[in-house]
CSV table of N, CA and C in Angstrom, one decimal:
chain,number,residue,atom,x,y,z
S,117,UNK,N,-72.2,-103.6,142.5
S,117,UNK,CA,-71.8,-102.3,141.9
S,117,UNK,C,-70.3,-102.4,141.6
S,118,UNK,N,-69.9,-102.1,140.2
S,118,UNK,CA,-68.6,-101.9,140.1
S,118,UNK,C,-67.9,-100.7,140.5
S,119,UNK,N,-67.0,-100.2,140.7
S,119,UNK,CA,-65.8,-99.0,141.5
S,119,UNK,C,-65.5,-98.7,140.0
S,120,UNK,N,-66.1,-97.6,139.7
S,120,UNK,CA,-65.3,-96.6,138.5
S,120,UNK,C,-64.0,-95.9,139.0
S,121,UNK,N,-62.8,-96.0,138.4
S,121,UNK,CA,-61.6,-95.4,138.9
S,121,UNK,C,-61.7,-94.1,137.8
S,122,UNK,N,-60.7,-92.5,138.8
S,122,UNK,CA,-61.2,-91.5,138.1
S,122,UNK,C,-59.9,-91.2,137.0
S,123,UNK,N,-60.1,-90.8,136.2
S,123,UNK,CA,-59.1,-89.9,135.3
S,123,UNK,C,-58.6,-89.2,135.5
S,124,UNK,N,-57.3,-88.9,136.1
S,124,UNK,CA,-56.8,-87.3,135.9
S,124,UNK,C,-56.6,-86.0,135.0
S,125,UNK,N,-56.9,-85.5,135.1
S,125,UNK,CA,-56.9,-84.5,133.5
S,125,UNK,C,-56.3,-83.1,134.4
S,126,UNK,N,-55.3,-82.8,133.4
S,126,UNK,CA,-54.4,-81.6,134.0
S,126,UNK,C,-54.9,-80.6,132.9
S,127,UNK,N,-54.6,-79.1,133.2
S,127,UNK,CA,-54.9,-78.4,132.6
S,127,UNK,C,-53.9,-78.2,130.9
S,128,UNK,N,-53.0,-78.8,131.3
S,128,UNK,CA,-52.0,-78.7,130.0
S,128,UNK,C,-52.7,-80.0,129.4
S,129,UNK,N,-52.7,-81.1,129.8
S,129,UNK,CA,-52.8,-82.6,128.8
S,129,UNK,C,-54.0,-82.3,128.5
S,130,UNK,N,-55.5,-82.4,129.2
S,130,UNK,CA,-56.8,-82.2,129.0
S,130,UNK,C,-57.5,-84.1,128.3
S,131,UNK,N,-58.1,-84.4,127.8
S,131,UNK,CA,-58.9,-85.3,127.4
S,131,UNK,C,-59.6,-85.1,126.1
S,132,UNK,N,-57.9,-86.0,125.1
S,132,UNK,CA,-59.1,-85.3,123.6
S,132,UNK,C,-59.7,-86.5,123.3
S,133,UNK,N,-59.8,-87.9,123.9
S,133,UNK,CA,-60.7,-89.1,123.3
S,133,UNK,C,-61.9,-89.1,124.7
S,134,UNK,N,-62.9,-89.2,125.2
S,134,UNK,CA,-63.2,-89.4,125.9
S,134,UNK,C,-63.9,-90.4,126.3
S,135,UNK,N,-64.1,-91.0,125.0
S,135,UNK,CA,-65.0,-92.2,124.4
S,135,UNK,C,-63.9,-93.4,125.0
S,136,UNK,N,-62.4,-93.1,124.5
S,136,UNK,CA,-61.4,-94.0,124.6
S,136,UNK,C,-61.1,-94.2,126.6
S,137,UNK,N,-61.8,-93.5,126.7
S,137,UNK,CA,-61.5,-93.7,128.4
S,137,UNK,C,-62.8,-94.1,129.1
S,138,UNK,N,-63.4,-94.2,128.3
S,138,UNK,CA,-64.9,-94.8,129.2
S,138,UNK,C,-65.0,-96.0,129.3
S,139,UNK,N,-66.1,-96.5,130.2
S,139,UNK,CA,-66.1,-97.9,130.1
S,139,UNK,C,-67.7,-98.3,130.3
S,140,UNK,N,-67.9,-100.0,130.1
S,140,UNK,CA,-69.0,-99.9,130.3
S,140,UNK,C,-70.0,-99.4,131.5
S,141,UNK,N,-70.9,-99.0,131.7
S,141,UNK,CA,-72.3,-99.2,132.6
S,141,UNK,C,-72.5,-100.3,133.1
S,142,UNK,N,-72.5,-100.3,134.6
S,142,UNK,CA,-72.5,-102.2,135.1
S,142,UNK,C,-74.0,-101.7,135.2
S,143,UNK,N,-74.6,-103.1,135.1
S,143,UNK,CA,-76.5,-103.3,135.1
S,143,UNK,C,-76.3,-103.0,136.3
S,144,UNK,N,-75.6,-103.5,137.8
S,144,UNK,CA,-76.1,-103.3,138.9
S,144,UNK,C,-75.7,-101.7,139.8
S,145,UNK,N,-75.3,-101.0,139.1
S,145,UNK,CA,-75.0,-99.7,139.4
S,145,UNK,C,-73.4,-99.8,139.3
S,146,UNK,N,-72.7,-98.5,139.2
S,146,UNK,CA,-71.6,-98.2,139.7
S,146,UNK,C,-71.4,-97.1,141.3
S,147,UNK,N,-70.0,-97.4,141.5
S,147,UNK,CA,-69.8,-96.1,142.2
S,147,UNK,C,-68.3,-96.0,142.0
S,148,UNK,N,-68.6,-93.8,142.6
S,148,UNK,CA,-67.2,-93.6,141.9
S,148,UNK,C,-66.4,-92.6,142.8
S,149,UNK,N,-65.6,-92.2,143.1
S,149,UNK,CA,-65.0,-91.4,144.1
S,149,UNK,C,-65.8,-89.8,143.7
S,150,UNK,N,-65.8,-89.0,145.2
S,150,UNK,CA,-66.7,-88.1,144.4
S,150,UNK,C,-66.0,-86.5,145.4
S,151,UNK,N,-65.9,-85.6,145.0
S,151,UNK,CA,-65.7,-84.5,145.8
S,151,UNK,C,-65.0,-83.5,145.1
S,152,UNK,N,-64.3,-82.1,145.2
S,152,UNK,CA,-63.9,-81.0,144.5
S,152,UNK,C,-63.4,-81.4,143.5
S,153,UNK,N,-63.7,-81.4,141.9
S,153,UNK,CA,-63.0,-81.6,140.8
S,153,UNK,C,-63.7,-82.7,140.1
S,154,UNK,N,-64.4,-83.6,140.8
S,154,UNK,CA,-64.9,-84.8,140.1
S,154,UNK,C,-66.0,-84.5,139.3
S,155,UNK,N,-65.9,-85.6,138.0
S,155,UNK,CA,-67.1,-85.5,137.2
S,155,UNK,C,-67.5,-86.5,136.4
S,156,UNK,N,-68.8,-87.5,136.2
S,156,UNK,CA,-69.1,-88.5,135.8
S,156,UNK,C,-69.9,-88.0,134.3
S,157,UNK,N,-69.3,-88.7,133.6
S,157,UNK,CA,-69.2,-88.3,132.4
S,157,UNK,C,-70.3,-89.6,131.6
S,158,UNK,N,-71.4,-89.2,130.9
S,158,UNK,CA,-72.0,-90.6,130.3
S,158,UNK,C,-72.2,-90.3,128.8
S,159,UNK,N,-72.1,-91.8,128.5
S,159,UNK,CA,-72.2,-91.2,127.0
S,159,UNK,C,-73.4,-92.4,126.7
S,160,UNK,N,-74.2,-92.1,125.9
S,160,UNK,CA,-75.2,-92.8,125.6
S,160,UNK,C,-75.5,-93.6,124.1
S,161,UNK,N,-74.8,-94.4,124.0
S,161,UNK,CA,-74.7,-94.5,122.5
S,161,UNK,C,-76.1,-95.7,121.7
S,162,UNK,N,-77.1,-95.6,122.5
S,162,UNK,CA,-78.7,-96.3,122.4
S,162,UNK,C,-79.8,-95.5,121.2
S,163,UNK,N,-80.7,-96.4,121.4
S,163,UNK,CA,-81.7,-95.6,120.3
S,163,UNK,C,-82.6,-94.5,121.5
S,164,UNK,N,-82.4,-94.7,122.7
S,164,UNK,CA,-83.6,-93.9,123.9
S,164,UNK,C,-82.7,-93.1,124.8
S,165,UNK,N,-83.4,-92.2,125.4
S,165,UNK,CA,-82.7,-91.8,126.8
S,165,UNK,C,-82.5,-92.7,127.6
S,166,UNK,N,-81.3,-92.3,128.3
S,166,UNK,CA,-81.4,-93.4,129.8
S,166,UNK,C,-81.4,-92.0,130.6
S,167,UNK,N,-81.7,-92.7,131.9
S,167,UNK,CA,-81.5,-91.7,133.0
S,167,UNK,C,-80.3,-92.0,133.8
S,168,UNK,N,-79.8,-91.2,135.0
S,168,UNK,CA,-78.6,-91.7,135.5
S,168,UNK,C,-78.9,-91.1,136.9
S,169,UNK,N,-79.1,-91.9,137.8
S,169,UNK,CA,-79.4,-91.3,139.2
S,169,UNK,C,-78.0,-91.8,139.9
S,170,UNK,N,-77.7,-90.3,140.9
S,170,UNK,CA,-76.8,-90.6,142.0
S,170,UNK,C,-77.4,-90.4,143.6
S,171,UNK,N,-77.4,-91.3,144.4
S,171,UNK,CA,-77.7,-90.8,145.2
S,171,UNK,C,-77.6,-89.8,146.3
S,172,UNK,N,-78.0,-89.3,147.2
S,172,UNK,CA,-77.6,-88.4,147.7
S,172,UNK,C,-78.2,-88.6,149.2
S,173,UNK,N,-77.0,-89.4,150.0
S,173,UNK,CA,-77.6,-89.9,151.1
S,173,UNK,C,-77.8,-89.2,152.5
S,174,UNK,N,-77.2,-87.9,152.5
S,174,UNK,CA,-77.4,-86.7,153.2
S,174,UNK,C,-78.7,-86.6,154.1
S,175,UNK,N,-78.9,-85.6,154.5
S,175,UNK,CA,-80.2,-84.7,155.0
S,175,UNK,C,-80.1,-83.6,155.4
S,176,UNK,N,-80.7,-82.2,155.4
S,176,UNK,CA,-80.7,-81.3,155.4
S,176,UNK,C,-82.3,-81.0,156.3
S,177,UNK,N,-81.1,-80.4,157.9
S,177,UNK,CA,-82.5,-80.2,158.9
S,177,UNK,C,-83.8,-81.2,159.1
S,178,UNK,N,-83.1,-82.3,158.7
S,178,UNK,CA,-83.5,-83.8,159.1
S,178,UNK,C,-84.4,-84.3,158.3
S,179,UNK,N,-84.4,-83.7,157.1
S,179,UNK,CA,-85.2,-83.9,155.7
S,179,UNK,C,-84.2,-84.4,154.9
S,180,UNK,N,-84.9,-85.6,154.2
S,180,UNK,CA,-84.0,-86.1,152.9
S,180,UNK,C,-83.7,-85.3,151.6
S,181,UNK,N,-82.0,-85.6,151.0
S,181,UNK,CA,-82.3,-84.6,149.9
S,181,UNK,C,-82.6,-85.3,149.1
S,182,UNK,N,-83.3,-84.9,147.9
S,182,UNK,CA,-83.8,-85.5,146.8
S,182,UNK,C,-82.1,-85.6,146.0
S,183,UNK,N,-82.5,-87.3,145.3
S,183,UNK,CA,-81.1,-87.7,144.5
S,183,UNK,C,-81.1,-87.4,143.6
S,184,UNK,N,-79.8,-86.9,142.5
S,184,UNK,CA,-80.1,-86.3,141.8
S,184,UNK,C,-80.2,-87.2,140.4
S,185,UNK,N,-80.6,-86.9,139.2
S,185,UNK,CA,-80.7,-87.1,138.0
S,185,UNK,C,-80.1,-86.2,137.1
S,186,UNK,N,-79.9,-87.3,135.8
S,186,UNK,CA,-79.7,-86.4,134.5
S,186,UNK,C,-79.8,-87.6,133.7
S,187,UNK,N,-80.8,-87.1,132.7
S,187,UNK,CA,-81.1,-88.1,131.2
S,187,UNK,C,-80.1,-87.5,130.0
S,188,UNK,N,-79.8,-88.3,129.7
S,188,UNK,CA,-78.7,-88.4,128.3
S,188,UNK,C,-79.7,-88.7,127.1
S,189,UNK,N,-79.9,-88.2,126.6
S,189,UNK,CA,-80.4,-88.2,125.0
S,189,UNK,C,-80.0,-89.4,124.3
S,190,UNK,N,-80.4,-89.9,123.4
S,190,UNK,CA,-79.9,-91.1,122.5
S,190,UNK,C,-78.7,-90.4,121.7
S,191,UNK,N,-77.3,-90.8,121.5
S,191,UNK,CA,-76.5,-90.2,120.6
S,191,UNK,C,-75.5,-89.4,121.5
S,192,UNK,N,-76.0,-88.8,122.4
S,192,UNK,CA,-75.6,-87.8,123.4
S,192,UNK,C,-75.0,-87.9,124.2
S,193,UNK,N,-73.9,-87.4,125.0
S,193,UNK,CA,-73.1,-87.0,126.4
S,193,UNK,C,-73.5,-86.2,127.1
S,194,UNK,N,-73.8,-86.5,128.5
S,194,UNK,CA,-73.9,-85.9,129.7
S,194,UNK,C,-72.8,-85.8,130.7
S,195,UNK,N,-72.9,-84.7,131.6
S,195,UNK,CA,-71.8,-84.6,132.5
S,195,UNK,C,-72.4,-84.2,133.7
S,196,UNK,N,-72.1,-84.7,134.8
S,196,UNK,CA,-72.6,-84.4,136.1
S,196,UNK,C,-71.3,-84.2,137.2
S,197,UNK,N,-71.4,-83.1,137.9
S,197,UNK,CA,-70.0,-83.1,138.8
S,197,UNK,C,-70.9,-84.1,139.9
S,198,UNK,N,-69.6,-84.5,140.3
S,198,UNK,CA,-69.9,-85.4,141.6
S,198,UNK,C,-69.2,-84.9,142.7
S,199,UNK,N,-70.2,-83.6,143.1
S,199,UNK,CA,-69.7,-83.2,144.5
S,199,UNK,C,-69.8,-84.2,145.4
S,200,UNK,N,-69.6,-83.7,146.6
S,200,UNK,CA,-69.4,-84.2,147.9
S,200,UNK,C,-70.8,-84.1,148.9
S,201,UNK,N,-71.8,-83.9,148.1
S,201,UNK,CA,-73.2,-84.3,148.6
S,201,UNK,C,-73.1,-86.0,148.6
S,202,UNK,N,-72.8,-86.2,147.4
S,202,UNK,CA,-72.9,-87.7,146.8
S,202,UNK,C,-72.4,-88.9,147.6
S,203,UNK,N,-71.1,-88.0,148.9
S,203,UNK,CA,-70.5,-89.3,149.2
S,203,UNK,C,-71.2,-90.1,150.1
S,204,UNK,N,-71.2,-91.0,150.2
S,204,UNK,CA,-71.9,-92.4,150.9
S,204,UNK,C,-71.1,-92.6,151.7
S,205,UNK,N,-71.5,-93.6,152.7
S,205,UNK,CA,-70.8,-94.3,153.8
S,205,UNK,C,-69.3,-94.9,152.9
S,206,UNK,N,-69.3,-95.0,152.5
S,206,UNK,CA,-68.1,-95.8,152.1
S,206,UNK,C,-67.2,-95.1,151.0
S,207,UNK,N,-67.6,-93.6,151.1
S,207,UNK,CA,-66.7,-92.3,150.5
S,207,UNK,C,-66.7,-92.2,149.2
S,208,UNK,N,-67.6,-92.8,148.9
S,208,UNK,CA,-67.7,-93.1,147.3
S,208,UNK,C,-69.8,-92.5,146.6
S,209,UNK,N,-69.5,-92.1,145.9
S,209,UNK,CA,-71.0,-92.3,145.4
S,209,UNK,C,-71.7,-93.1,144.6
S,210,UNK,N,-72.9,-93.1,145.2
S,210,UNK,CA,-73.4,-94.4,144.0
S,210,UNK,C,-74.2,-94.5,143.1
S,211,UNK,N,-74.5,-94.5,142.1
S,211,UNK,CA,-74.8,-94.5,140.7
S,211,UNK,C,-75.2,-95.7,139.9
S,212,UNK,N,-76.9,-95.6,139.4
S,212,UNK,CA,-77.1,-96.3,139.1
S,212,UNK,C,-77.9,-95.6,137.8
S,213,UNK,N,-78.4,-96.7,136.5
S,213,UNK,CA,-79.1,-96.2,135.2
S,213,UNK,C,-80.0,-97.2,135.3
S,214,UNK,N,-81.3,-96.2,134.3
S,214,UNK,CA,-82.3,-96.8,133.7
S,214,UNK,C,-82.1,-98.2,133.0
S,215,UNK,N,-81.2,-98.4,132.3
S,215,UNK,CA,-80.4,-99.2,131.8
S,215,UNK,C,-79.4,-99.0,131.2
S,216,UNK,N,-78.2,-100.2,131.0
S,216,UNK,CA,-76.9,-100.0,130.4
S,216,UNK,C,-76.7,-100.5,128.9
S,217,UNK,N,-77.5,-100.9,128.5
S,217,UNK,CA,-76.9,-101.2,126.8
S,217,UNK,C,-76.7,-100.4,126.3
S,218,UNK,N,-75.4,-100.0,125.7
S,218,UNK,CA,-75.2,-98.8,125.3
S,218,UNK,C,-74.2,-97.7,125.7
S,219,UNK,N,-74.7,-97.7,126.9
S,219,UNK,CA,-74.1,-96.6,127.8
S,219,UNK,C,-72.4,-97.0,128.3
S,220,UNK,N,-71.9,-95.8,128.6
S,220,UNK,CA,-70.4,-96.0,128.5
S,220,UNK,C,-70.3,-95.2,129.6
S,221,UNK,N,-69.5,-95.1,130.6
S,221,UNK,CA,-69.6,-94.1,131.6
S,221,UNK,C,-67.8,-93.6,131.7
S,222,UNK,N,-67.3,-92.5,132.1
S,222,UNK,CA,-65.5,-92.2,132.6
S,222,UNK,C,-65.9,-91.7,133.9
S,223,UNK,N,-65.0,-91.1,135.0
S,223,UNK,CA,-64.8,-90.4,136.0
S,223,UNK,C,-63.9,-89.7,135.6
S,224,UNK,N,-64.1,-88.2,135.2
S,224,UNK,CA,-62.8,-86.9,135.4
S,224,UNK,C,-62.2,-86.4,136.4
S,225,UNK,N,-61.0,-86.5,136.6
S,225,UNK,CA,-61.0,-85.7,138.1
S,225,UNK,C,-60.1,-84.5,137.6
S,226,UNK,N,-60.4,-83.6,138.0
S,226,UNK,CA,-59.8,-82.0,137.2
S,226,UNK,C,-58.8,-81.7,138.3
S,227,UNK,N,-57.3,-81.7,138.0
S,227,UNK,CA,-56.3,-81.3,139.1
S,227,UNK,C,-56.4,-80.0,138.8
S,228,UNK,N,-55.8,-79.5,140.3
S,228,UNK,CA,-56.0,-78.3,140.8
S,228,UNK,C,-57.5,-77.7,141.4
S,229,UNK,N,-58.5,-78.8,141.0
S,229,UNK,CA,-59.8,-77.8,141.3
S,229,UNK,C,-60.0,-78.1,142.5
């Protein structure tokens, strides 16, 4: 898995390329720091949807929680906050796709939030 490093985006500067900050989709998953303010950003630039699962290694009353998803459209951007369900033993979340050809992924991190 590659380590996505996150963006900072302040409320004055903001993010007018987003494309220009992304990077590729590793085939073997990513992971990316995750908690108040974070958000994994995908851009899909394929002829199909991909899907984008993070996992969520938690439990709730000793039940597993289900990991989450979001499919990106062909052409399309998705955004997923990466709360602090997400974080993994190793304080990071981890993130993996249907597949990567195509796909571009950033990490936002929103100061102040």
């Amino acid at each position: 898995m590659a380590a996505l490093n996150a963006v900072p985006v302040s409320s004055a500067a903001g993010v007018a390329d987003l494309g220009a900050v992304a990077v590729a989709a590793a085939g073997g998953g990513d992971t990316a720091p995750c908690g108040p303010g974070y958000l994994l950003a995908v851009i899909n630039g394929g002829a199909g949807p991909q899907t984008v699962t993070i996992a969520t290694p938690g439990t709730k009353n000793g039940h597993a929680i289900a990991d989450a998803t979001l499919t990106v459209a062909a052409g399309d951007t998705g955004v997923i906050v990466l709360g602090r369900e997400f974080r993994g033993a190793n304080d990071r979340a981890a993130i993996t796709y249907s597949a990567v050809t195509s796909v571009t992924v950033a990490v936002i991190h929103l100061k102040g939030a």
